[in-house]
Amino acid sequence: MAQGFVYVLLNPSFPDQVKIGRTEKTVELRAKQLRTTGVPTPFLVVYDELVSNYEVVEDILHNRFAAYRTSGDREFFRVPVREAVRALQETAAAYKICNEAPLHKVEILSSIEQKYGSYLKQNIISIAIVQLTDICFLEITRLTYPKARDQIVERMDLSIFGADGGEMFPTTVPIQVNATRFLNELDDYDLIMTGAPLFTSEACNQIAYEWEEGGKLEQRRSR
């Protein structure tokens, strides 16, 4: 069985359709990959589920909405967004991954708070390293506003970081090793330059100034 994400995407250019698909990487990366010159607006991640067998879950959903498929070789369906999300939630329930287990997920919020303090975006309730068979990623969960029930989950594929010509966060090592490496070997400048969704815009500007104008970057290069 292949672990991965099944997702519902929406594009404002054709709001009467949703894309229901799957990916081994993060859904955010998949949405960016789908952006082409022929589509004037980017795809929006509406909802996703991490499941133990993403191929089966996707097939079930595609069969469920087969009558509403716009084309046999395309993953677009003319169904309401709410109905697509509900169907994904119902189907994924039987294929849940217990990603709270140490094998899959390490919570690092308290360590990040100690390291970066007021730089962090407000309402973050979880920052974790999640590791599956073929991917290691950063997962940030925050509330839409204080005391809200709705959550925003953002993920970042950590393969963007390299080390000595290879991956900095390989899935062949224990997840605790990768979590420690993330905390100890990356700095705030690394994170803003790769687009990690951790800091406020004001903090990003301050970090960039300290490194680029304040001399930190030059010190790093001279090591």
Coordinates of C-alpha atoms in Angstrom, one line a residue:
M1 CA 0.0 0.0 0.0
A2 CA 1.3 3.5 -0.9
Q3 CA 0.9 6.3 1.6
G4 CA 0.2 9.7 0.3
F5 CA -2.2 12.6 0.0
V6 CA -5.6 12.7 -1.8
Y7 CA -6.7 16.2 -2.4
V8 CA -9.5 18.5 -3.7
L9 CA -8.2 21.5 -5.6
L10 CA -10.2 24.5 -7.1
N11 CA -9.2 27.0 -9.7
P12 CA -11.0 30.4 -9.8
S13 CA -10.8 30.3 -13.6
F14 CA -13.3 27.4 -13.7
P15 CA -15.1 27.5 -10.3
D16 CA -17.8 25.0 -11.3
Q17 CA -15.2 22.2 -11.3
V18 CA -12.9 20.6 -8.7
K19 CA -9.8 18.5 -9.3
I20 CA -9.6 15.3 -7.2
G21 CA -6.2 13.7 -7.3
R22 CA -3.3 12.2 -5.4
T23 CA 0.3 12.9 -4.7
E24 CA 3.2 11.4 -2.8
K25 CA 4.7 14.8 -2.2
T26 CA 2.9 17.8 -0.5
V27 CA -0.4 19.0 -2.0
E28 CA 1.0 22.6 -2.0
L29 CA 3.8 21.5 -4.3
R30 CA 1.3 19.6 -6.6
A31 CA -0.9 22.7 -6.9
K32 CA 2.2 24.7 -8.0
Q33 CA 3.1 22.0 -10.5
L34 CA -0.3 22.3 -12.1
R35 CA 0.1 26.0 -12.9
T36 CA 0.7 26.3 -16.6
T37 CA 0.8 29.2 -19.1
G38 CA -2.7 28.1 -20.3
V39 CA -4.3 28.6 -16.8
P40 CA -4.4 32.3 -15.8
T41 CA -5.0 31.6 -12.1
P42 CA -3.2 29.3 -9.6
F43 CA -4.9 26.2 -8.1
L44 CA -6.1 26.5 -4.5
V45 CA -5.8 23.7 -2.1
V46 CA -9.3 23.2 -0.7
Y47 CA -8.8 20.1 1.3
D48 CA -6.5 17.0 1.6
E49 CA -6.2 13.8 3.6
L50 CA -3.1 11.8 4.4
V51 CA -4.1 8.2 3.8
S52 CA -2.5 4.7 3.9
N53 CA -3.5 3.8 0.3
Y54 CA -3.9 6.9 -1.8
E55 CA -4.4 5.0 -5.0
V56 CA -7.5 3.2 -3.6
V57 CA -9.0 6.3 -2.1
E58 CA -8.6 8.3 -5.3
D59 CA -10.2 5.5 -7.3
I60 CA -13.2 5.3 -5.0
L61 CA -13.8 9.0 -5.3
H62 CA -13.3 9.0 -9.1
N63 CA -15.9 6.2 -9.4
R64 CA -18.3 7.9 -7.0
F65 CA -18.3 11.0 -9.2
A66 CA -17.8 9.3 -12.6
A67 CA -21.0 10.7 -13.9
Y68 CA -19.8 14.3 -13.3
R69 CA -16.3 13.9 -14.8
T70 CA -15.6 16.5 -17.5
S71 CA -13.3 14.2 -19.5
G72 CA -12.2 10.6 -19.2
D73 CA -8.5 11.5 -19.1
R74 CA -8.8 14.4 -16.8
E75 CA -9.4 14.5 -13.0
F76 CA -11.9 17.3 -13.1
F77 CA -15.5 16.9 -11.8
R78 CA -18.5 19.2 -11.9
V79 CA -19.5 18.7 -8.3
P80 CA -19.9 21.2 -5.5
V81 CA -16.8 21.8 -3.4
R82 CA -18.5 20.9 -0.2
E83 CA -19.7 17.6 -1.6
A84 CA -16.2 16.7 -2.8
V85 CA -14.7 17.5 0.5
R86 CA -17.4 15.5 2.4
A87 CA -16.8 12.5 0.1
L88 CA -13.0 12.6 0.7
Q89 CA -13.5 12.8 4.5
E90 CA -15.9 9.8 4.4
T91 CA -13.7 7.7 2.2
A92 CA -10.4 8.6 3.9
A93 CA -11.8 7.6 7.3
A94 CA -11.1 3.9 6.5
Y95 CA -7.5 4.6 5.4
K96 CA -6.3 6.9 8.1
I97 CA -2.6 7.0 9.1
C98 CA -2.0 7.5 12.8
N99 CA 0.6 10.2 12.2
E100 CA 0.8 11.1 15.8
A101 CA 2.9 8.0 16.3
P102 CA 6.7 8.7 16.7
L103 CA 7.3 6.7 13.5
H104 CA 5.6 9.4 11.5
K105 CA 5.5 12.7 13.3
V106 CA 7.6 14.8 15.7
E107 CA 6.1 17.9 17.3
I108 CA 8.7 20.8 17.4
L109 CA 6.5 23.8 18.2
S110 CA 8.0 24.5 21.7
S111 CA 11.5 24.3 20.3
I112 CA 10.7 26.7 17.4
E113 CA 9.0 29.1 19.8
Q114 CA 12.1 29.2 22.0
K115 CA 14.3 29.8 19.0
Y116 CA 12.3 32.4 17.1
G117 CA 9.8 33.8 19.5
S118 CA 7.8 36.8 18.2
Y119 CA 9.0 36.1 14.6
L120 CA 6.3 33.4 14.3
K121 CA 2.9 33.9 12.7
Q122 CA 0.1 34.2 15.2
N123 CA -2.3 31.4 16.1
I124 CA 0.2 28.6 15.2
I125 CA -0.9 25.6 17.2
S126 CA 1.5 22.9 15.8
I127 CA 4.8 22.7 14.0
A128 CA 5.9 19.2 13.2
I129 CA 8.3 17.2 11.1
V130 CA 6.3 14.4 9.3
Q131 CA 8.1 11.5 7.7
L132 CA 6.6 8.9 5.4
T133 CA 8.1 6.3 3.2
D134 CA 9.3 8.6 0.4
I135 CA 9.0 12.1 1.8
C136 CA 9.9 14.2 4.8
F137 CA 8.1 17.5 5.2
L138 CA 7.4 20.4 7.6
E139 CA 3.7 20.7 8.7
I140 CA 2.4 24.0 10.2
T141 CA -1.1 24.1 11.6
R142 CA -2.7 27.4 12.7
L143 CA -6.1 28.7 13.5
T144 CA -7.8 31.1 11.1
Y145 CA -8.3 33.4 14.0
P146 CA -8.1 33.2 17.9
K147 CA -10.5 30.6 19.4
A148 CA -11.6 29.5 15.9
R149 CA -12.3 25.9 15.1
D150 CA -11.2 26.2 11.5
Q151 CA -7.5 25.4 10.9
I152 CA -5.1 26.1 8.1
V153 CA -2.5 23.4 7.4
E154 CA 0.5 24.2 5.3
R155 CA 3.2 21.7 4.3
M156 CA 6.7 22.1 2.9
D157 CA 8.7 19.3 1.3
L158 CA 12.1 19.4 3.0
S159 CA 13.8 17.9 -0.1
I160 CA 14.4 21.5 -1.1
F161 CA 17.3 21.5 1.4
G162 CA 20.5 19.8 0.3
A163 CA 23.6 18.8 2.2
D164 CA 27.0 17.7 0.6
G165 CA 25.4 17.0 -2.7
G166 CA 22.6 14.9 -1.2
E167 CA 19.4 15.3 0.7
M168 CA 19.5 17.0 4.1
F169 CA 16.4 15.2 5.3
P170 CA 16.5 11.7 3.8
T171 CA 13.8 9.2 4.7
T172 CA 16.4 6.5 5.3
V173 CA 17.2 7.9 8.8
P174 CA 15.0 8.0 11.9
I175 CA 12.6 10.9 12.0
Q176 CA 14.2 12.1 15.3
V177 CA 17.4 12.7 13.4
N178 CA 15.7 14.8 10.8
A179 CA 13.8 16.8 13.5
T180 CA 17.0 17.5 15.3
R181 CA 18.7 18.5 12.1
F182 CA 15.9 20.9 11.2
L183 CA 16.2 22.6 14.6
N184 CA 20.0 22.8 14.8
E185 CA 21.3 23.1 11.2
L186 CA 18.8 25.6 9.6
D187 CA 18.7 29.3 10.6
D188 CA 16.0 31.9 10.0
Y189 CA 17.6 33.1 6.8
D190 CA 17.5 29.5 5.4
L191 CA 13.8 29.4 6.2
I192 CA 12.7 32.7 4.6
M193 CA 14.8 32.0 1.5
T194 CA 13.0 28.7 0.9
G195 CA 9.5 30.1 1.7
A196 CA 8.9 28.2 4.9
P197 CA 5.5 29.5 6.1
L198 CA 6.5 30.2 9.7
F199 CA 7.2 33.9 10.0
T200 CA 5.2 37.1 9.7
S201 CA 6.0 39.4 6.8
E202 CA 7.6 41.9 9.2
A203 CA 9.8 39.2 10.6
C204 CA 10.9 38.1 7.1
N205 CA 11.9 41.7 6.3
Q206 CA 13.8 42.0 9.6
I207 CA 15.6 38.7 9.1
A208 CA 16.5 39.6 5.5
Y209 CA 17.9 43.0 6.6
E210 CA 20.0 41.5 9.4
W211 CA 21.5 39.0 7.1
E212 CA 21.9 41.0 3.9
E213 CA 22.6 44.5 5.3
G214 CA 23.8 43.6 8.8
G215 CA 26.7 41.4 7.7
K216 CA 25.5 37.9 8.8
L217 CA 25.4 36.6 5.2
E218 CA 29.0 37.8 4.5
Q219 CA 30.1 36.2 7.7
R220 CA 28.6 32.9 6.6
R221 CA 30.3 33.0 3.2
S222 CA 33.7 33.7 4.8
R223 CA 33.6 30.6 7.0

